[in-house]
Coordinates of C-alpha atoms in Angstrom, one line a residue:
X1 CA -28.0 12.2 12.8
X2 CA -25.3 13.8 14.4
X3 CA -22.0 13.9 12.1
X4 CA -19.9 11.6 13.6
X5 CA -22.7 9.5 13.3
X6 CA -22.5 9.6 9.5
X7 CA -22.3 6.0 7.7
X8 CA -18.7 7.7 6.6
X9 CA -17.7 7.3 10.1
X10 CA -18.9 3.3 10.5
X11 CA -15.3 1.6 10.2
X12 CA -12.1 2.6 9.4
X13 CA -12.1 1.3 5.3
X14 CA -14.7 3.9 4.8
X15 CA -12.7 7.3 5.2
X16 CA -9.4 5.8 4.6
X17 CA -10.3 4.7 1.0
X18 CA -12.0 8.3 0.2
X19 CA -8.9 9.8 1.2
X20 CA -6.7 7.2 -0.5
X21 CA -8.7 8.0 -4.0
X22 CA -8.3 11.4 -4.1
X23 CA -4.5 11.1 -3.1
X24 CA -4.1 8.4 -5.6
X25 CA -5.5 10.6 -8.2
X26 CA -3.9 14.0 -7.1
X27 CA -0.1 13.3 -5.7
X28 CA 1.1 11.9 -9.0
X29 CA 0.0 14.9 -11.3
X30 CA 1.1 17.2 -8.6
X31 CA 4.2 15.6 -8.7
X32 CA 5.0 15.6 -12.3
X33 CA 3.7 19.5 -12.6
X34 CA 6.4 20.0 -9.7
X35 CA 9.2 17.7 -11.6
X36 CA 8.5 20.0 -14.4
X37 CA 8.7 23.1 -13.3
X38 CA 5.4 24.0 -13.5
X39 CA 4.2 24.2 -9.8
X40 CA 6.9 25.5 -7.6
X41 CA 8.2 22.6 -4.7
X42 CA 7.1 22.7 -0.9
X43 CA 9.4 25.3 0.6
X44 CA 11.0 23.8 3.5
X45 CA 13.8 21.8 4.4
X46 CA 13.4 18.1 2.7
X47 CA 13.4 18.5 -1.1
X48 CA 10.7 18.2 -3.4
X49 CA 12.0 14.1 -4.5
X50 CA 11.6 13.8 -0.6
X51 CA 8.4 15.0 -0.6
X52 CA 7.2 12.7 -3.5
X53 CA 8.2 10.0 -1.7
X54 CA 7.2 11.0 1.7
X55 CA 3.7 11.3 0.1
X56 CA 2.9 8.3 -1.8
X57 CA 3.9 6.2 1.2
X58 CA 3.0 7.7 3.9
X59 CA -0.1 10.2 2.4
X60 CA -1.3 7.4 0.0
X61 CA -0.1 3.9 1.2
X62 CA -0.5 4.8 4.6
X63 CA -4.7 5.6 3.5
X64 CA -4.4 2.3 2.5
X65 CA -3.1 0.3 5.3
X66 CA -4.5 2.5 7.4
X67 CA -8.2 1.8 6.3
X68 CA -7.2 -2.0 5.6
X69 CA -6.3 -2.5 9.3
X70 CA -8.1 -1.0 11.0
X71 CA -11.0 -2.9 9.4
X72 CA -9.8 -6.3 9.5
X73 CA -7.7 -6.0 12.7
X74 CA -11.4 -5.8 14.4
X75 CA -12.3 -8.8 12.5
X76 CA -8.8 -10.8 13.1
X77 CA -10.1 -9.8 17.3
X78 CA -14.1 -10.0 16.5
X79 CA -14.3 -6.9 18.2
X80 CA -16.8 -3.7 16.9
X81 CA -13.3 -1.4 16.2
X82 CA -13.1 1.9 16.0
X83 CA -16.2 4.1 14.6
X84 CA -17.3 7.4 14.9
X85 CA -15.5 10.4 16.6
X86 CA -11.8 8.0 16.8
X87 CA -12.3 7.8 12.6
X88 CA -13.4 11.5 12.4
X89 CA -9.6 12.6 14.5
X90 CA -7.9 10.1 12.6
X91 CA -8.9 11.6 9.1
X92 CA -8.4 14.9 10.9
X93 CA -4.6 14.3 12.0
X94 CA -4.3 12.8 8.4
X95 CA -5.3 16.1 6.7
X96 CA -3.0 18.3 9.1
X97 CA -0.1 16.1 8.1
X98 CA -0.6 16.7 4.1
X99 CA -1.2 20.6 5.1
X100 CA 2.2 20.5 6.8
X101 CA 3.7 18.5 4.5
X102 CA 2.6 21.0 1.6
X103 CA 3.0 24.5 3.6
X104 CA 4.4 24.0 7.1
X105 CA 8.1 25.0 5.6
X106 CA 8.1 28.2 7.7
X107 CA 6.0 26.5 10.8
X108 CA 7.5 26.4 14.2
X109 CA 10.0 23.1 14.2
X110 CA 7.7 21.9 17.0
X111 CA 4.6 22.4 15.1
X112 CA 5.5 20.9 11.8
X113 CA 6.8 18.1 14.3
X114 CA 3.3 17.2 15.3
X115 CA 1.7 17.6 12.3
X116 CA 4.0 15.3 10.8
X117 CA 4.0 12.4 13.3
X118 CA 0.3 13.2 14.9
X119 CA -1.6 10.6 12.3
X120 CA 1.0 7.8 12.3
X121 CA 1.3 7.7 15.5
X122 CA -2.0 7.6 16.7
X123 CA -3.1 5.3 14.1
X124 CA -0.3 2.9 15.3
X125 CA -0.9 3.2 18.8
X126 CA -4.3 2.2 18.2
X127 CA -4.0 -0.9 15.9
X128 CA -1.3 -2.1 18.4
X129 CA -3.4 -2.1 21.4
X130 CA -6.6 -3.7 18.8
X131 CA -3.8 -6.6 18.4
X132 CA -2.1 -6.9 21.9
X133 CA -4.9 -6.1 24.0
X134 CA -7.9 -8.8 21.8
X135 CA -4.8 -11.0 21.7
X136 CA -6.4 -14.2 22.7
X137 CA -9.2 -14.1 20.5
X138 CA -6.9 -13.2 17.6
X139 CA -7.9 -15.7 14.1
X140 CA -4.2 -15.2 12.7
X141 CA -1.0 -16.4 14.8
X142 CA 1.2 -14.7 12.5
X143 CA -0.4 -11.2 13.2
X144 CA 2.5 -10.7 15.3
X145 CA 4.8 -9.5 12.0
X146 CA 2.2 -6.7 12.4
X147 CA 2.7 -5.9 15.7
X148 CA 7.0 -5.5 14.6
X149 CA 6.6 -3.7 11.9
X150 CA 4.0 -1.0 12.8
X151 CA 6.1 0.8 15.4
X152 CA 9.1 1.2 12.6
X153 CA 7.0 3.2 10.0
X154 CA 7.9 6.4 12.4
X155 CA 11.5 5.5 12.0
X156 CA 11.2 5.0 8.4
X157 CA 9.2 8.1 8.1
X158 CA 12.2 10.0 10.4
X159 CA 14.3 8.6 7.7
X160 CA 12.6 9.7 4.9
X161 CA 12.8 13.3 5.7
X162 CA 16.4 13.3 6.6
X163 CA 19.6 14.9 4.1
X164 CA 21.5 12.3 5.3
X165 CA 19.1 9.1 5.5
X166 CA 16.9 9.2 3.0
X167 CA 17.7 6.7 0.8
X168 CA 17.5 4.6 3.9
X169 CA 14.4 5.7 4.5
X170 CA 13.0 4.5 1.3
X171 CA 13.9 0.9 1.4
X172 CA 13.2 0.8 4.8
X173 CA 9.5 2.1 3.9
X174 CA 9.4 -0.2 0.9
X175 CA 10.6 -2.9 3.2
X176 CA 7.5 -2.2 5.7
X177 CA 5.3 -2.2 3.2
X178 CA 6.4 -5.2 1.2
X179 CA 6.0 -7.3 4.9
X180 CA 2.6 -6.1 4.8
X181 CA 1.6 -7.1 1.0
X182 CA 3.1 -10.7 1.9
X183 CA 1.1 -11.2 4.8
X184 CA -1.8 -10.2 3.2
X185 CA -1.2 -12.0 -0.6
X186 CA -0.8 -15.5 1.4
X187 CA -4.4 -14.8 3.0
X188 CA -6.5 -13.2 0.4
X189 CA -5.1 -15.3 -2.5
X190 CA -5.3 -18.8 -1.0
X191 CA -8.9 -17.6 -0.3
X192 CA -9.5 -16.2 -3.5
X193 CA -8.6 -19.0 -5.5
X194 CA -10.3 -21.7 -3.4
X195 CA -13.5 -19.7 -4.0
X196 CA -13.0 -18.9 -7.6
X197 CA -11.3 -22.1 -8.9
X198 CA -12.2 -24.3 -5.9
X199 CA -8.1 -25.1 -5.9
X200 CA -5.8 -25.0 -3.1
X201 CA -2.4 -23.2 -3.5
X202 CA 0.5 -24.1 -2.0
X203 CA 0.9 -23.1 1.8
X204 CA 3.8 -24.4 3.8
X205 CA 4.3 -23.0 7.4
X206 CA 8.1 -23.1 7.3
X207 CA 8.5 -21.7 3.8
X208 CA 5.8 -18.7 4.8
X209 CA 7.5 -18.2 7.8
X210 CA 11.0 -18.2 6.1
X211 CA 10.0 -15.8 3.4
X212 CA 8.0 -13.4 6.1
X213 CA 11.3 -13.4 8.3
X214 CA 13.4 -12.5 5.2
X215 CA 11.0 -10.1 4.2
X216 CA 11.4 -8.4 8.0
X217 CA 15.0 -8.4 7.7
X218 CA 15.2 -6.4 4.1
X219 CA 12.9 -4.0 6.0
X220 CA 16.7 -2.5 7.4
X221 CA 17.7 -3.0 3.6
X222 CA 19.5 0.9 3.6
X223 CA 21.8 0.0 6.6
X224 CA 22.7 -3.8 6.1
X225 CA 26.5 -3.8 4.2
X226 CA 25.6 -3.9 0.4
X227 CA 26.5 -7.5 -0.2
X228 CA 24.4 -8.8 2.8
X229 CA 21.1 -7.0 1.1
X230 CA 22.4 -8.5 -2.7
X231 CA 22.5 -11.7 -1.0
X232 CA 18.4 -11.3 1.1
X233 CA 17.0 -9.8 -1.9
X234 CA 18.1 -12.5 -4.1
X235 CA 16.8 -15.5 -1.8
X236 CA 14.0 -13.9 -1.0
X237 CA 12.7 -13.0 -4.8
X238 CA 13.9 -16.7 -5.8
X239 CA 11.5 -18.2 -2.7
X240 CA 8.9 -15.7 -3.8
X241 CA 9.5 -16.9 -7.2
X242 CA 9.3 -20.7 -6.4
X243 CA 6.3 -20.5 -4.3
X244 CA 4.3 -17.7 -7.2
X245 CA 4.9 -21.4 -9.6
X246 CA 3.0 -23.2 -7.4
X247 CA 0.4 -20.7 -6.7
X248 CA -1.7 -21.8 -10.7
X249 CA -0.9 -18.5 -12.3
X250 CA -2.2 -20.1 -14.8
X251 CA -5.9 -20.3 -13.8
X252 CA -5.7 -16.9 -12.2
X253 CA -4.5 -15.1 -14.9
X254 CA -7.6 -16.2 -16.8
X255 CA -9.3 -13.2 -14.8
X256 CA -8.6 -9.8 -14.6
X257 CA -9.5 -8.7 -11.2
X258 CA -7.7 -11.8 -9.9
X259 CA -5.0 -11.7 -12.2
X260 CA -3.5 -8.3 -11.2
X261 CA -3.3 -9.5 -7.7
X262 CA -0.7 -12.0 -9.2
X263 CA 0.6 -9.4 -11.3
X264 CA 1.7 -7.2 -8.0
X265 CA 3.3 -10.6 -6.5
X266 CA 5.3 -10.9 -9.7
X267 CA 6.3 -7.1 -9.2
X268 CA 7.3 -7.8 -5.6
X269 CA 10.1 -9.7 -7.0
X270 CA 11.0 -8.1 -9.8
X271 CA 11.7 -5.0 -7.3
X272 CA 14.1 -7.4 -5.2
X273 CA 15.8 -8.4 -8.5
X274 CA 16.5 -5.2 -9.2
X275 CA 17.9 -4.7 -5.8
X276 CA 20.1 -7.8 -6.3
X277 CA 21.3 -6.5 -9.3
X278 CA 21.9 -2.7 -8.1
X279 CA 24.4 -3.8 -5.7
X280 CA 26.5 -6.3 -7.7
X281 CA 26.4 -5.2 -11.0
X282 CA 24.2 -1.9 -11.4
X283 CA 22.1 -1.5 -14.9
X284 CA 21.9 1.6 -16.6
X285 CA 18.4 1.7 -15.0
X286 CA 15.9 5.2 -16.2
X287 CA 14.4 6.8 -13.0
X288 CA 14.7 5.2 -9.8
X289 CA 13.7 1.5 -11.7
X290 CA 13.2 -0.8 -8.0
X291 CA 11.6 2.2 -6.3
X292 CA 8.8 2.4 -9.6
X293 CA 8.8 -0.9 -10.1
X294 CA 7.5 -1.2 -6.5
X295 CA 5.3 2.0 -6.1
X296 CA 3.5 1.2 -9.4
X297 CA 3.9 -2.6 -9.8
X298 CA 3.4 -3.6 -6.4
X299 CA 1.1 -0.5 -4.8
X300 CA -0.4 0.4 -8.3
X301 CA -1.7 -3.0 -9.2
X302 CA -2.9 -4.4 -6.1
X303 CA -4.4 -1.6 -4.4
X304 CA -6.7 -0.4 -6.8
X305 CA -8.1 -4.2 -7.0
X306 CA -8.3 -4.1 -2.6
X307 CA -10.3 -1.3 -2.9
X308 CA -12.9 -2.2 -5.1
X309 CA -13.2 -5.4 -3.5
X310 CA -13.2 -4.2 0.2
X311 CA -15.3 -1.2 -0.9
X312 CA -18.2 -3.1 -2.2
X313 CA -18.3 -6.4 0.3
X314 CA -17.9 -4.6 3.0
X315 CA -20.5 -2.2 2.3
X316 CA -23.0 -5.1 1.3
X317 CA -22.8 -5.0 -2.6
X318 CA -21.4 -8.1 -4.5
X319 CA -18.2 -8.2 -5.4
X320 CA -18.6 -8.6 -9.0
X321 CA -15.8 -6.4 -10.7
X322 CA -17.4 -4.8 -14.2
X323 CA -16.7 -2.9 -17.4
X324 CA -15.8 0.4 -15.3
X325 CA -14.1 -1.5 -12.6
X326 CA -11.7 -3.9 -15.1
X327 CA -10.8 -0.1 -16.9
X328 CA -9.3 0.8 -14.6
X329 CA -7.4 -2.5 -13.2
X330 CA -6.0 -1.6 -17.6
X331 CA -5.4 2.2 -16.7
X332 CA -3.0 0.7 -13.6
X333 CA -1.0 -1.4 -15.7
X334 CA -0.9 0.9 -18.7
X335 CA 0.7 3.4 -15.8
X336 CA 3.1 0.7 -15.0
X337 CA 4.4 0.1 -18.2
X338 CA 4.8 3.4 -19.8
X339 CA 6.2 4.3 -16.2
X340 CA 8.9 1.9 -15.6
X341 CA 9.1 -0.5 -19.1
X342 CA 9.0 2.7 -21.6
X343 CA 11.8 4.9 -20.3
X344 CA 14.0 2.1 -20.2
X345 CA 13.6 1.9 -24.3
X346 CA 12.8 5.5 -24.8
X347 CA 14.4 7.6 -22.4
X348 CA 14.5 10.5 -24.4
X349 CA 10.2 11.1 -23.6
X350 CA 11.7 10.4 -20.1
X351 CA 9.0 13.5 -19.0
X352 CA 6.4 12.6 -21.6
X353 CA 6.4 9.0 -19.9
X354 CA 6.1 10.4 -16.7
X355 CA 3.3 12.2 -17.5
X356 CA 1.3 9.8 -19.3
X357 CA 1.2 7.6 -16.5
X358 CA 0.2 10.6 -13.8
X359 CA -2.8 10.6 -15.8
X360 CA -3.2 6.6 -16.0
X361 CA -3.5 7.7 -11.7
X362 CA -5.7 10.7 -12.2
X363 CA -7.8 8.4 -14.8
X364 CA -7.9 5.0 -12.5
X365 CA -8.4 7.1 -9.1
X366 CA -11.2 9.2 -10.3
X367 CA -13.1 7.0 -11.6
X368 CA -12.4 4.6 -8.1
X369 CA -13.5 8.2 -6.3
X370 CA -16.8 8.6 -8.4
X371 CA -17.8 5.1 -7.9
X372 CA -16.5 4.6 -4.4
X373 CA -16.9 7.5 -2.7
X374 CA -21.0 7.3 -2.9
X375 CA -20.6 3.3 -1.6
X376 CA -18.7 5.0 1.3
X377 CA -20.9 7.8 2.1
X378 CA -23.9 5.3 2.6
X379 CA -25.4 2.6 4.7
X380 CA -24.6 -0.8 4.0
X381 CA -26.9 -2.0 1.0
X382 CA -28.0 -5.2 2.8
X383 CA -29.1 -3.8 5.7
X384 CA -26.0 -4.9 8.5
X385 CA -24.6 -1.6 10.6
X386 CA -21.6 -1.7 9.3

C-alpha cells in the first residue's frame, strides 16, 4: 500500500477531523499559557489576540468545514471527491499555514504570504468547482449560499490579520461561519428528528430563505453603520428564535447528543443578542462575551457532536453516542459556562476561568483524538471503500 493509499487518505472527513482534534485540544491551552505570560507570543506583525483568533477559525473551524465539505459536497454532486494525493497536499498546505502562523514572523513577506493563503485557497478552489462544475446533479438548490460565501473567508482572513481591520475581520469570519451552521442545522436537524422522534419540524421556504439571506448580509457585520447591524442582528435572532419554538425543543432535549445540537442554535442567537445589545446600549460584558459566546456556544457545542457522528457513520460504525462520547458533549458545555457565564459573575478568577475551560478543550479533544483518530486511520468497518 503506497501512502497516499492509506485509508487516512479515502475522503476528505478523515484528515480534516484528526487535524481538527489535535487543534481543538492544543490552540486553547496554548492560548491561555500565551495570555498568561507563560509562553512568549508569535513574533511577527499581528498580535498574539490576532493570532488566537486567526487560529480557532481558520486552524480549527476551517479543519472542520474543511473536512465537512469536502465530504458531503461529493455526496450533494454523487461524485467519488477528492482522495488520496489532493487530501495528502491539502493537509500539507494546512500544516505550513500553522508553521507560519507560529514562526514565519521573520519569513520573507512573500513567503509567509503563501503559507498563509496556500490551504484556503486551494481548498476553496476545489469545493467551488465540486459545486459549479456537478451542478446539475446537485441534491440541494440552496448550495448556492456556499458557493457566496466560500470565496469571502480569504477576505475575512485578510481582515483578520490587519491593525486596522481586525475587528472586521472577526465578525465577518463569525458571519461566514454562522451562514454555514444555518445551512447545515436546517438539514441535519429536520433529519435527525424525523429519524429519532419520527416528527417533522417546521420548514418554510420563504422563512429559510429569509433568515439565510439575513444571515449573508451580517457576514459584512464590521463595515455596515452600527445601527443597520443592531437592527439585522436583532431580526435575525428573533426569526431564529421563532422558528428554534417550533423546532420540539422539547423532545430533543430529552437527549444529549441531540440536544446540544439545539443547544449551539440557541447560542447562535444569543451571540446576535449580544450584538444587538453591543451597539445600542453596550453591557459591561467580561472578555469579548458575543465573540465566546459564538466560538464556544456555537463551535464548541456542535462540533464536537458533528464529529463523532460523521466519524463513525461514515466510517461504517453505528452512530450510537456512549458513556465516553456523552462526557465529553458535558466537558463542552462545562467549557462554555465557566467560559462565558462565570466571568460575567466572578470576574475577579477572570484567568482561573480561562483556564478551566482550556482544559474542558484539551479534556473533550483528547479524548475525541483517542477514540477518533484510530476510526480515521482504518478501513471502513462494514466493508464499503470509503
Amino acid at each position: 500500500m503506497s501512502f497516499a493509499s492509506h485509508p487516512l487518505w479515502l475522503v476528505g472527513f478523515r484528515p480534516f477531523f484528526a487535524l481538527a482534534c489535535l487543534a481543538g485540544l492544543s490552540l486553547p491551552p496554548l492560548w491561555v499559557m500565551i495570555y498568561l505570560g507563560i509562553l512568549p507570543a508569535p513574533a511577527a506583525a499581528f498580535t498574539a489576540v490576532q493570532w488566537h483568533a486567526h487560529e480557532m477559525f481558520f486552524g480549527f473551524g476551517w479543519a472542520v468545514l474543511g473536512g465537512f465539505l469536502l465530504t458531503s459536497t461529493k455526496n450533494w454532486v454523487q461524485i467519488r471527491g477528492y482522495h488520496g494525493a489532493p487530501l495528502l497536499l491539502l493537509v500539507a498546505a494546512w500544516l505550513f499555514e500553522r508553521v507560519g502562523m507560529g514562526f514565519g514572523g521573520h519569513w520573507p513577506a512573500l513567503l509567509f504570504r503563501l503559507s498563509n493563503n496556500l490551504f484556503l485557497a486551494a481548498i476553496i478552489a476545489m469545493l467551488l468547482w465540486t459545486l459549479i462544475h456537478h451542478r446539475k446533479t446537485d441534491s440541494y438548490r440552496d448550495n448556492y449560499f456556499f458557493l457566496l460565501i466560500l470565496p469571502v473567508f480569504l477576505l475575512a482572513k485578510a481582515l483578520m490579520l490587519s491593525a486596522d481591520y481586525f475587528q472586521a475581520g472577526v465578525l465577518m469570519a463569525t458571519g461566514l461561519f454562522r451562514v454555514a451552521f444555518l445551512v447545515m442545522l436546517e438539514r441535519t436537524l429536520t433529519q435527525f428528528m424525523k429519524g429519532i422522534f419520527q416528527v417533522d419540524i417546521l420548514r418554510h421556504a420563504a422563512l429559510d430563505r429569509s433568515i439565510k439571506l439575513l444571515a449573508l448580509t451580517l457576514v459584512g457585520a464590521g463595515l455596515l453603520p452600527p445601527w443597520l447591524t443592531a437592527g439585522l442582528s436583532l431580526l435575525l435572532a428573533l426569526l431564529l428564535a421563532g422558528r428554534l419554538a417550533f423546532w420540539k425543543p422539547q423532545l430533543a432535549l430529552r437527549r444529549l447528543d441531540l440536544g446540544i445540537m439545539y443547544l449551539g442554535y440557541a447560542a447562535i442567537v444569543l451571540q446576535l443578542l449580544a450584538e444587538f445589545l453591543g451597539r445600542v446600549a453596550p453591557p459591561a460584558w467580561v472578555g469579548a462575551f458575543s465573540m465566546h459566546v459564538f466560538g464556544l456556544g456555537v463551535m464548541g457545542l456542535i462540533i464536537p457532536a458533528m464529529l463523532i457522528r460523521i466519524a463513525k457513520g461514515h466510517t461504517g460504525r453505528k452512530v450510537v453516542f456512549d458513556a465516553g462520547d456523552k462526557l465529553v458533549l458535558w466537558l463542552m458545555i462545562a467549557a462554555f459556562l465557566l467560559r462565558v457565564v462565570a466571568p460575567q459573575f466572578h470576574p475577579q478568577a477572570y484567568a482561573l476561568w480561562l483556564a478551566l475551560a482550556a482544559c474542558g478543550w484539551l479534556g473533550g479533544f483528547g479524548i475525541l483524538a483517542w477514540r477518533l483518530i484510530p476510526f480515521l486511520l482504518q478501513a471502513r468497518v462494514d466493508g464499503k471503500e470509503h
